[in-house]
Short mmCIF file of C-alpha atoms in Angstrom, two decimals:
data_model
loop_
_atom_site.label_atom_id
_atom_site.label_comp_id
_atom_site.label_asym_id
_atom_site.label_seq_id
_atom_site.Cartn_x
_atom_site.Cartn_y
_atom_site.Cartn_z
CA MET N 597 -0.23 -0.01 -0.10
CA TYR N 598 1.04 3.68 0.23
CA ARG N 599 4.95 2.81 1.82
CA THR N 600 4.29 5.30 4.96
CA THR N 601 7.53 5.25 7.59
CA ALA N 602 6.77 5.45 9.93
CA SER N 603 5.40 6.16 10.67
CA ARG N 604 5.03 7.17 11.52
CA LEU N 605 1.83 5.04 10.21
CA ARG N 606 0.93 9.72 13.15
CA ALA N 607 2.52 6.38 11.85
CA VAL N 608 1.44 8.04 9.04
CA LYS N 609 0.26 9.04 6.59
CA GLY N 610 -0.06 15.36 -1.52
CA GLY N 611 -1.32 15.45 -4.37
CA MET N 612 -3.60 12.52 -4.87
CA GLY N 613 -5.87 13.40 -2.19
CA HIS N 614 -6.86 17.13 -2.40
CA ARG N 615 -10.11 17.90 -0.62
CA GLY N 616 -12.00 20.23 -2.93
CA LEU N 617 -11.18 23.67 -2.31
CA ALA N 618 -13.32 26.47 -1.05
CA ARG N 619 -13.72 29.43 -3.54
CA PHE N 620 -13.45 32.96 -2.78
CA VAL N 621 -16.43 34.84 -3.07
CA SER N 622 -17.10 38.47 -2.77
CA THR N 623 -20.37 40.51 -2.76
CA SER N 624 -21.49 43.84 -3.01
CA ALA N 625 -24.36 43.90 -0.67
CA VAL N 626 -23.14 45.79 2.68
CA ALA N 627 -23.86 44.16 6.10
CA THR N 628 -25.85 46.40 8.57
CA LYS N 629 -24.12 47.11 11.58
CA SER N 630 -25.60 48.84 14.98
CA THR N 631 -24.94 52.39 15.05
CA SER N 632 -24.82 51.99 18.89
CA GLY N 633 -21.13 51.19 20.07
CA SER N 634 -21.38 48.70 22.91
CA PHE N 635 -18.44 47.29 25.40
CA PHE N 636 -17.77 44.37 22.67
CA SER N 637 -17.77 46.28 19.35
CA TRP N 638 -15.26 48.68 21.28
CA LEU N 639 -13.18 45.21 22.05
CA THR N 640 -13.60 43.82 18.89
CA GLY N 641 -12.57 46.77 17.27
CA GLU N 642 -16.32 46.96 15.25
CA ARG N 643 -16.97 50.33 15.77
CA SER N 644 -20.03 51.67 13.47
CA SER N 645 -17.16 53.96 11.65
CA SER N 646 -15.25 50.90 10.62
CA VAL N 647 -15.48 49.66 7.16
CA PRO N 648 -17.59 46.40 6.80
CA LEU N 649 -14.96 43.00 6.31
CA ASP N 650 -17.15 42.38 3.39
CA PHE N 651 -17.19 45.67 1.56
CA PRO N 652 -15.03 45.39 -1.80
CA LEU N 653 -12.40 47.90 -1.60
CA LYS N 654 -11.97 50.46 -4.03
CA ASP N 655 -8.91 49.95 -6.99
CA ILE N 656 -8.30 46.69 -5.01
CA ALA N 657 -8.12 43.54 -7.32
CA LEU N 658 -9.91 40.60 -5.84
CA PRO N 659 -7.90 36.69 -6.43
CA PRO N 660 -9.85 34.61 -9.25
CA PRO N 661 -12.00 32.15 -8.07
CA LEU N 662 -10.50 28.82 -7.51
CA PRO N 663 -12.42 26.12 -9.15
CA ASP N 664 -14.50 23.47 -7.17
CA TYR N 665 -12.54 20.79 -8.35
CA VAL N 666 -8.86 20.83 -9.20
CA GLU N 667 -7.31 17.88 -11.38
CA PRO N 668 -4.56 15.68 -9.10
CA GLY N 669 -1.24 16.38 -10.20
CA LYS N 670 0.51 13.67 -12.35
CA THR N 671 3.62 12.33 -11.27
CA ARG N 672 6.90 12.69 -14.09
CA ILE N 673 9.56 10.42 -13.61
CA THR N 674 13.19 11.46 -15.28
CA THR N 675 15.94 9.09 -14.79
CA LEU N 676 19.37 10.31 -15.31
CA PRO N 677 22.08 8.82 -17.34
CA ASN N 678 23.54 7.66 -14.29
CA GLY N 679 20.48 5.61 -13.42
CA LEU N 680 19.41 8.04 -10.84
CA LYS N 681 15.54 9.33 -10.64
CA ILE N 682 14.34 12.63 -10.21
CA ALA N 683 10.14 12.67 -9.82
CA SER N 684 7.52 15.06 -8.73
CA GLU N 685 3.78 15.86 -8.81
CA THR N 686 2.49 19.53 -8.59
CA SER N 687 -0.46 20.68 -6.15
CA VAL N 688 -2.23 23.97 -5.49
CA ASN N 689 -0.21 24.02 -2.06
CA PRO N 690 1.77 27.03 -1.57
CA ALA N 691 4.69 24.62 0.13
CA ALA N 692 6.59 21.93 -1.31
CA SER N 693 8.07 18.40 0.58
CA ILE N 694 11.50 17.42 -1.65
CA GLY N 695 12.62 14.45 -0.19
CA LEU N 696 15.69 12.34 -1.14
CA TYR N 697 15.39 8.53 -0.62
CA VAL N 698 18.12 5.89 -0.23
CA ASP N 699 17.51 1.84 -1.12
CA CYS N 700 19.86 1.30 1.87
CA GLY N 701 18.48 0.43 5.44
CA SER N 702 19.33 -1.59 8.43
CA ILE N 703 19.41 -5.13 6.12
CA TYR N 704 22.59 -3.74 4.66
CA GLU N 705 24.81 -3.87 7.35
CA THR N 706 27.15 -6.12 8.05
CA PRO N 707 29.22 -7.22 10.74
CA ALA N 708 32.03 -4.45 10.27
CA SER N 709 28.90 -1.82 10.06
CA PHE N 710 26.34 -2.64 12.30
CA GLY N 711 24.43 0.28 13.94
CA ALA N 712 25.80 2.52 10.83
CA THR N 713 22.50 3.52 9.48
CA HIS N 714 20.95 4.26 13.10
CA LEU N 715 24.27 6.86 13.58
CA LEU N 716 23.31 7.46 9.65
CA GLU N 717 20.09 9.30 10.69
CA ARG N 718 21.61 10.89 13.78
CA MET N 719 24.37 12.33 11.61
CA SER N 720 22.03 13.68 8.98
CA PHE N 721 21.67 17.53 8.28
CA LYS N 722 25.51 18.38 10.18
CA THR N 723 28.17 19.41 8.92
CA THR N 724 29.22 18.83 5.22
CA THR N 725 32.56 19.99 3.58
CA ASN N 726 30.68 23.45 2.37
CA ARG N 727 28.92 24.16 5.14
CA SER N 728 29.04 24.30 9.37
CA HIS N 729 26.32 22.53 10.96
CA LEU N 730 24.92 26.16 12.23
CA ARG N 731 24.62 27.47 9.51
CA ILE N 732 22.54 25.13 7.76
CA VAL N 733 20.47 25.47 10.88
CA ARG N 734 20.20 28.98 10.01
CA GLU N 735 19.54 28.87 6.13
CA VAL N 736 16.84 26.51 7.33
CA GLU N 737 15.18 28.71 9.97
CA ALA N 738 15.80 31.74 7.35
CA ILE N 739 13.21 30.47 4.94
CA GLY N 740 10.96 28.68 8.00
CA GLY N 741 11.84 25.24 6.71
CA ASN N 742 11.79 21.85 8.36
CA VAL N 743 14.36 19.32 7.65
CA THR N 744 13.80 15.57 9.01
CA SER N 745 15.92 12.01 8.49
CA SER N 746 14.67 8.69 8.82
CA VAL N 747 15.80 5.04 8.81
CA SER N 748 13.93 1.72 7.95
CA ARG N 749 15.12 -1.67 7.42
CA GLU N 750 15.14 -1.41 3.73
CA HIS N 751 15.39 2.93 2.87
CA MET N 752 16.77 5.87 4.14
CA SER N 753 14.86 9.60 4.01
CA TYR N 754 15.81 12.72 4.03
CA THR N 755 13.35 15.34 3.71
CA TYR N 756 13.39 19.34 3.34
CA ASP N 757 9.86 21.02 3.63
CA ALA N 758 9.38 24.74 2.68
CA LEU N 759 7.48 27.10 0.70
CA LYS N 760 7.79 26.35 -3.13
CA THR N 761 9.21 29.79 -3.61
CA TYR N 762 12.39 28.04 -1.99
CA VAL N 763 12.82 25.45 -4.33
CA PRO N 764 16.54 26.27 -5.51
CA GLN N 765 17.51 26.82 -2.11
CA MET N 766 16.53 23.50 -0.62
CA VAL N 767 17.22 21.38 -3.65
CA GLU N 768 21.05 22.45 -3.03
CA LEU N 769 21.32 22.13 0.33
CA LEU N 770 19.11 18.52 0.53
CA VAL N 771 21.83 17.28 -1.72
CA ASP N 772 24.48 18.79 -0.41
CA CYS N 773 24.00 17.46 3.29
CA VAL N 774 23.23 13.54 1.88
CA ARG N 775 26.25 13.86 -0.89
CA ASN N 776 29.03 15.74 0.95
CA PRO N 777 28.83 14.68 4.50
CA ALA N 778 32.31 15.92 6.92
CA PHE N 779 31.61 13.17 9.34
CA LEU N 780 33.62 15.30 11.96
CA ASP N 781 34.85 12.98 14.67
CA TRP N 782 33.50 15.31 17.39
CA GLU N 783 30.28 15.39 16.04
CA VAL N 784 30.26 11.66 15.83
CA SER N 785 31.43 11.46 19.41
CA GLU N 786 28.51 13.77 20.27
CA GLN N 787 26.12 11.19 18.36
CA LEU N 788 27.62 8.26 20.11
CA GLN N 789 26.75 9.55 23.36
CA LYS N 790 23.60 10.63 22.59
CA MET N 791 22.60 6.95 20.69
CA SER N 792 23.69 5.29 24.17
CA ALA N 793 21.03 7.06 25.90
CA GLU N 794 18.62 6.39 23.27
CA ILE N 795 19.32 2.69 23.47
CA SER N 796 18.87 3.07 27.18
CA GLU N 797 15.58 4.45 27.25
CA TYR N 798 14.11 2.10 24.13
CA SER N 799 15.53 -1.19 26.42
CA LYS N 800 12.73 0.26 28.78
CA ASN N 801 9.94 0.56 26.17
CA PRO N 802 7.92 -2.59 25.73
CA GLN N 803 6.30 -1.98 22.63
CA HIS N 804 9.78 -1.34 21.21
CA VAL N 805 11.52 -4.32 22.36
CA LEU N 806 8.59 -6.77 20.97
CA LEU N 807 8.79 -4.83 17.64
CA GLU N 808 13.13 -5.15 17.71
CA ALA N 809 12.20 -9.24 19.51
CA ILE N 810 10.03 -10.24 16.51
CA HIS N 811 12.44 -9.20 13.90
CA SER N 812 15.57 -10.70 15.45
CA ALA N 813 13.79 -13.82 16.75
CA GLY N 814 11.82 -14.37 13.72
CA TYR N 815 14.46 -14.04 10.84
CA SER N 816 17.90 -15.13 10.30
CA GLY N 817 20.20 -12.88 8.51
CA PRO N 818 19.69 -9.16 6.90
CA TYR N 819 16.20 -8.65 8.49
CA ALA N 820 17.75 -9.51 12.07
CA ASN N 821 19.50 -6.51 12.08
CA SER N 822 18.09 -4.30 14.68
CA LEU N 823 16.87 -0.38 13.71
CA LEU N 824 18.64 0.65 16.66
CA ALA N 825 22.52 -0.02 17.49
CA SER N 826 23.50 -2.00 19.93
CA GLU N 827 25.99 -0.85 22.80
CA SER N 828 28.65 -3.11 21.59
CA ALA N 829 28.17 -1.79 18.03
CA VAL N 830 28.22 1.91 19.52
CA ASN N 831 31.55 1.11 20.71
CA ARG N 832 32.95 0.37 17.10
CA LEU N 833 31.08 2.57 14.99
CA ASN N 834 33.40 5.74 13.78
CA SER N 835 33.59 8.29 11.19
CA THR N 836 35.81 5.40 8.65
CA VAL N 837 32.88 3.22 9.11
CA LEU N 838 30.11 5.65 8.12
CA GLU N 839 32.46 6.94 5.03
CA GLU N 840 33.00 3.22 4.11
CA PHE N 841 29.21 2.67 4.27
CA VAL N 842 27.94 5.69 2.60
CA ALA N 843 30.59 5.00 -0.22
CA GLU N 844 29.10 1.38 -0.96
CA ASN N 845 25.20 2.08 -0.70
CA TYR N 846 24.86 5.97 -1.59
CA THR N 847 24.88 4.93 -5.40
CA ALA N 848 23.12 7.03 -8.27
CA SER N 849 20.82 3.57 -9.20
CA ARG N 850 19.61 3.27 -5.39
CA MET N 851 18.55 6.67 -5.14
CA VAL N 852 15.55 9.03 -6.09
CA LEU N 853 14.59 12.46 -5.49
CA ALA N 854 11.06 12.98 -4.90
CA ALA N 855 8.99 15.86 -4.67
CA SER N 856 5.45 17.11 -3.92
CA GLY N 857 4.01 20.35 -4.92
CA VAL N 858 7.24 21.31 -7.63
CA GLU N 859 6.91 21.61 -10.94
CA HIS N 860 8.84 18.59 -12.60
CA ASP N 861 10.65 20.99 -14.86
CA GLU N 862 11.61 23.56 -12.34
CA LEU N 863 12.91 20.47 -9.80
CA LEU N 864 15.14 18.98 -12.76
CA LYS N 865 16.82 22.14 -13.77
CA TYR N 866 18.10 22.19 -10.18
CA ALA N 867 18.79 19.08 -9.05
CA GLU N 868 20.42 17.30 -12.47
CA PRO N 869 23.62 19.43 -12.56
CA LEU N 870 24.14 18.44 -8.41
CA LEU N 871 22.82 14.80 -9.06
CA SER N 872 24.39 13.78 -12.45
CA ASP N 873 28.30 13.05 -11.12
CA LEU N 874 27.04 10.34 -8.78
CA PRO N 875 28.96 6.78 -9.92
CA ASN N 876 26.91 4.69 -12.06
CA VAL N 877 27.56 1.33 -10.24
CA PRO N 878 25.64 -1.90 -10.59
CA ARG N 879 22.51 -2.38 -8.37
CA PRO N 880 23.53 -4.91 -5.92
CA SER N 881 20.99 -8.22 -5.13
CA GLU N 882 18.61 -7.13 -2.58
CA PRO N 883 19.36 -9.03 0.72
CA LYS N 884 17.35 -12.44 0.38
CA PRO N 885 14.73 -12.34 3.68
CA VAL N 886 15.30 -16.11 5.67
CA TYR N 887 11.99 -16.46 8.34
CA THR N 888 12.86 -19.17 10.96
CA GLY N 889 10.16 -18.77 13.59
CA GLY N 890 11.38 -18.48 17.48
CA ASP N 891 10.98 -17.36 20.58
CA PHE N 892 12.35 -14.26 22.67
CA ARG N 893 11.71 -13.96 26.52
CA HIS N 894 13.05 -10.85 28.59
CA GLN N 895 12.53 -10.71 32.62
CA GLY N 896 12.09 -6.71 33.04
CA ASP N 897 11.31 -4.54 35.78
CA SER N 898 7.85 -4.22 34.77
CA GLY N 899 4.98 -6.36 36.98
CA MET N 900 2.84 -6.58 33.63
CA THR N 901 3.68 -8.83 30.66
CA HIS N 902 4.12 -7.79 27.28
CA PHE N 903 3.79 -10.48 24.01
CA ALA N 904 3.33 -10.69 20.75
CA LEU N 905 2.56 -13.38 17.97
CA ALA N 906 3.58 -13.07 14.69
CA PHE N 907 3.87 -14.67 11.49
CA GLU N 908 5.37 -14.41 7.97
CA LEU N 909 3.52 -12.94 5.09
CA LEU N 910 5.57 -14.44 2.22
CA GLY N 911 6.66 -12.06 -0.76
CA GLY N 912 5.61 -9.03 0.83
CA TRP N 913 5.43 -5.68 -1.50
CA ALA N 914 6.12 -8.06 -4.53
CA LYS N 915 3.43 -9.84 -3.57
CA GLU N 916 0.97 -6.53 -3.94
CA LYS N 917 -2.63 -8.53 -3.82
CA ASP N 918 -1.62 -10.27 -0.67
CA SER N 919 -0.02 -7.21 0.93
CA ILE N 920 -3.19 -5.36 0.32
CA ILE N 921 -5.49 -7.90 2.05
CA LEU N 922 -3.06 -7.79 5.12
CA THR N 923 -3.77 -3.85 5.29
CA VAL N 924 -7.26 -4.65 5.19
CA LEU N 925 -7.12 -7.40 7.55
CA GLN N 926 -5.26 -5.52 9.65
CA MET N 927 -7.93 -2.82 9.90
CA LEU N 928 -10.41 -5.07 10.50
CA MET N 929 -8.89 -6.41 13.56
CA GLY N 930 -8.00 -3.00 15.00
CA GLY N 931 -7.63 -3.05 18.51
CA GLY N 932 -6.01 -0.80 20.88
CA GLY N 933 -6.00 -0.01 24.44
CA SER N 934 -8.16 -0.07 27.28
CA PHE N 935 -7.88 3.58 28.11
CA SER N 936 -8.46 6.19 25.14
CA ALA N 937 -6.73 9.49 25.88
CA GLY N 938 -8.50 11.13 22.76
CA GLY N 939 -12.04 10.13 23.66
CA PRO N 940 -13.90 7.25 22.52
CA GLY N 941 -14.74 6.11 19.04
CA LYS N 942 -11.45 5.45 17.50
CA GLY N 943 -11.65 1.87 16.12
CA MET N 944 -14.68 1.00 18.65
CA TYR N 945 -16.26 -1.57 15.95
CA SER N 946 -13.14 -3.99 15.27
CA ARG N 947 -13.39 -6.88 16.23
CA LEU N 948 -10.66 -7.06 18.92
CA TYR N 949 -12.02 -3.98 20.98
CA LEU N 950 -15.54 -5.54 20.38
CA ARG N 951 -14.34 -9.04 21.28
CA VAL N 952 -11.39 -8.78 23.52
CA LEU N 953 -10.74 -5.15 25.30
CA ASN N 954 -14.72 -4.61 25.98
CA GLU N 955 -15.05 -8.35 27.35
CA HIS N 956 -11.82 -8.40 29.26
CA PRO N 957 -10.91 -5.96 31.87
CA GLN N 958 -7.56 -7.36 32.70
CA ILE N 959 -6.08 -6.68 29.26
CA GLN N 960 -4.88 -3.52 29.12
CA SER N 961 -4.01 -3.08 25.06
CA PHE N 962 -4.61 -5.33 22.85
CA SER N 963 -3.36 -4.66 18.83
CA ALA N 964 -2.92 -6.18 15.57
CA PHE N 965 0.04 -5.15 13.80
CA SER N 966 1.58 -5.42 10.37
CA SER N 967 5.56 -4.78 9.22
CA ILE N 968 6.07 -5.20 5.02
CA TYR N 969 8.62 -5.77 3.62
CA ASN N 970 9.66 -5.74 0.24
CA HIS N 971 9.62 -9.36 0.11
CA THR N 972 8.87 -10.48 3.13
CA GLY N 973 6.22 -9.22 5.94
CA LEU N 974 4.86 -10.04 9.44
CA PHE N 975 1.54 -10.09 11.05
CA GLY N 976 0.72 -10.83 14.52
CA ILE N 977 -1.14 -9.34 17.71
CA GLN N 978 0.43 -7.43 20.31
CA ALA N 979 -1.06 -7.13 24.06
CA SER N 980 -0.11 -5.76 27.24
CA THR N 981 -1.99 -7.52 30.68
CA GLY N 982 -1.20 -8.19 34.03
CA SER N 983 1.06 -11.34 34.33
CA ASP N 984 -1.64 -13.51 36.28
CA PHE N 985 -3.56 -12.99 33.07
CA ALA N 986 -0.52 -13.71 30.73
CA THR N 987 -1.92 -17.49 30.02
CA ASN N 988 -5.38 -16.61 29.25
CA ALA N 989 -4.41 -13.25 27.23
CA ILE N 990 -2.26 -15.56 24.95
CA ASP N 991 -5.39 -18.25 24.75
CA ILE N 992 -7.44 -15.32 23.27
CA ALA N 993 -5.05 -14.07 21.14
CA VAL N 994 -4.58 -17.27 19.68
CA ARG N 995 -8.61 -17.73 19.28
CA GLU N 996 -8.82 -14.84 17.63
CA LEU N 997 -6.21 -15.62 15.10
CA ILE N 998 -7.98 -19.06 14.18
CA SER N 999 -11.27 -16.82 14.08
CA VAL N 1000 -10.39 -14.61 11.12
CA ALA N 1001 -8.75 -17.88 9.62
CA THR N 1002 -11.91 -19.63 9.05
CA PRO N 1003 -14.46 -19.21 6.53
CA GLY N 1004 -17.58 -17.55 7.74
CA GLU N 1005 -16.43 -15.89 10.60
CA VAL N 1006 -15.71 -12.72 9.10
CA ASP N 1007 -19.19 -10.96 8.21
CA GLN N 1008 -19.75 -8.16 5.33
CA VAL N 1009 -20.92 -5.44 7.40
CA GLN N 1010 -17.25 -6.05 9.10
CA LEU N 1011 -15.14 -6.59 5.99
CA ASP N 1012 -16.77 -3.39 4.54
CA ARG N 1013 -16.33 -0.91 7.82
CA ALA N 1014 -12.35 -2.05 7.30
CA LYS N 1015 -12.52 -1.60 3.78
CA GLN N 1016 -14.10 2.24 3.67
CA SER N 1017 -11.25 2.63 7.11
CA THR N 1018 -8.64 1.37 4.89
CA LYS N 1019 -9.02 3.78 1.93
CA SER N 1020 -9.92 6.26 4.19
CA ALA N 1021 -6.54 6.35 5.43
CA ILE N 1022 -4.67 6.03 2.47
CA LEU N 1023 -6.23 9.35 0.86
CA MET N 1024 -6.02 11.48 4.88
CA ASN N 1025 -2.35 10.08 4.64
CA LEU N 1026 -1.48 11.74 1.42
CA GLU N 1027 -3.12 15.03 2.33
CA SER N 1028 0.25 15.50 4.04
CA ARG N 1029 2.72 16.38 1.26
CA MET N 1030 5.62 15.00 3.25
CA VAL N 1031 4.42 11.65 3.12
CA ALA N 1032 2.93 12.16 -0.61
CA SER N 1033 6.97 12.76 -1.12
CA GLU N 1034 8.12 9.61 0.58
CA ASP N 1035 5.03 7.85 -1.41
CA ILE N 1036 6.45 9.06 -4.58
CA GLY N 1037 10.09 7.77 -3.69
CA LYS N 1038 9.36 4.68 -1.84
CA GLN N 1039 7.55 3.70 -4.84
CA ILE N 1040 9.77 3.93 -7.46
CA LEU N 1041 12.45 2.60 -5.19
CA THR N 1042 10.27 -0.61 -4.73
CA TYR N 1043 8.37 -1.09 -8.03
CA GLY N 1044 10.19 1.54 -10.82
CA GLU N 1045 7.22 3.49 -10.88
CA ARG N 1046 4.80 5.42 -8.66
CA LYS N 1047 1.15 3.88 -9.15
CA PRO N 1048 -1.63 5.76 -9.10
CA VAL N 1049 -3.85 5.84 -6.07
CA GLU N 1050 -6.83 4.45 -7.97
CA HIS N 1051 -5.35 1.53 -8.25
CA PHE N 1052 -4.83 0.83 -4.75
CA LEU N 1053 -8.19 2.19 -3.92
CA LYS N 1054 -9.47 -0.54 -6.36
CA ALA N 1055 -7.66 -3.03 -4.93
CA VAL N 1056 -9.20 -2.41 -1.59
CA ASP N 1057 -12.57 -2.88 -3.06
CA GLU N 1058 -11.99 -6.23 -4.82
CA VAL N 1059 -10.96 -7.78 -0.86
CA THR N 1060 -13.64 -10.59 -0.02
CA ALA N 1061 -14.11 -12.29 2.69
CA LYS N 1062 -13.06 -15.51 1.54
CA ASP N 1063 -9.06 -13.51 0.69
CA ILE N 1064 -9.10 -12.81 4.65
CA ALA N 1065 -9.53 -16.06 5.75
CA SER N 1066 -7.36 -17.32 2.83
CA ILE N 1067 -4.29 -14.98 4.14
CA VAL N 1068 -4.85 -15.97 7.57
CA GLN N 1069 -4.65 -19.43 6.87
CA LYS N 1070 -1.41 -18.41 4.79
CA LEU N 1071 -0.08 -16.52 7.90
CA LEU N 1072 -0.49 -19.64 10.52
CA SER N 1073 0.82 -22.00 8.04
CA SER N 1074 4.69 -20.52 8.72
CA PRO N 1075 6.20 -20.98 11.77
CA LEU N 1076 4.93 -19.07 15.16
CA THR N 1077 7.35 -15.70 16.30
CA MET N 1078 7.18 -15.20 19.75
CA ALA N 1079 8.33 -12.43 22.18
CA SER N 1080 7.36 -10.92 25.95
CA TYR N 1081 8.94 -9.46 27.91
CA GLY N 1082 7.86 -7.92 31.55
CA ASP N 1083 7.29 -10.27 34.22
CA VAL N 1084 7.36 -13.67 31.51
CA LEU N 1085 6.86 -16.16 34.62
CA TYR N 1086 3.48 -17.28 33.51
CA VAL N 1087 3.80 -16.80 29.54
CA PRO N 1088 3.42 -20.59 28.00
CA SER N 1089 5.86 -22.54 26.62
CA TYR N 1090 6.63 -21.60 22.24
CA ASP N 1091 5.69 -25.17 21.50
CA ALA N 1092 2.51 -25.50 23.74
CA VAL N 1093 1.72 -21.67 22.02
CA SER N 1094 2.63 -22.90 18.36
CA SER N 1095 0.50 -26.45 18.34
CA ARG N 1096 -2.61 -23.99 19.44
CA PHE N 1097 -2.36 -23.33 15.57
CA HIS N 1098 -2.33 -26.72 14.03
CA SER N 1099 -4.49 -28.65 16.84
CA LYS N 1100 -7.47 -30.36 14.80
#
């Protein structure tokens, strides 16, 4: 589906989802106002002698009214001679988001470079061979811009967001920061210290621990690499490791410059001279996922039990139909926490809310999750509960997964609601120009093109209840991956839980 980091599903998630824009209208009618001024009219400046706000001013030209419907911009792609792709779509938004996306995440790390992508994320927009870090900060501030970076298992992302009148400055600074990092020893040392603090903080976050544990226990090889460097890796990382990693992986054929809200010819004009001299190195074969399943347990200080059960989606985005069905399945199962700070109503009709959270007050959170990559993916349930209810909660998770794998268990009303929610999430995410830019870049890295949003909406509409049961049956046929954290004393054995999915 539309690749969003993150995200930052904020998570997460443009040109393809524009709302109808309200027209500016004017009238020659003058509103009648009271001639007696009250305290409130004085307070708000609405004196009887003031000119009404709807009164047309002499010799002032009004802007032309916008149409009720604006045709979404089409994505245009240009491939430079060295293999680097430049893509963009226009929009009526006064701001633009430009991103440089690299086909290089933690799965490309070797034993010698473990943790390099984590450090690269922290070193983004630091000193380059042309600018000091202070100058970069001042230049971004001067135009009211915003720069961000993120790392996933398959991609590195660098994004610059500002008013579209500053496109030349945005492109030049963005390319400079990605292509010419100085990796000053003192800046690297400073970020390594911050990484150690970050690692310590995340090691106490149950959700983060479970997500990384599911990957490290479920996969053997590159996909087991953590997004967070280990303490031992922090002690080995330095400027030389970063320079070698960037030189090997930041090549033209593995990079896409994508923009939302920028005319393609304008983007090409400024970007091509800055990127055309990148080395034309053949794209290496992508690391292959090796899924094995497994068990992870960590006794933590928490009196709660946090656990996750997951299975592999074979094929990932390479099998697009299966990935879209899985996305609808996640929306169908839903879930969440027993307390919602934002008020009631969010996902309250999902299966896990109705069948689990509403029925078992001992459970604090219970939700479906998925992580989909180019050639593999994970789907499962994660939950938090009191330790004395851990065995029951795991039994409930097993029951819910088996239930959706049973033909006839998912009714059409539930499925239609999940499909509408999925389409709504896609369109609302694409209203963000930063998400639209990221979507363009990552789709091109994955498919070599940017598929229109209508393609995915149509695929969601075509999902049937039979598809849901079939995809869950495929999932449950793969080995179980199980992770638990906190008070794990009452967590059943791996074999006991795994056998539940295959018992007749």
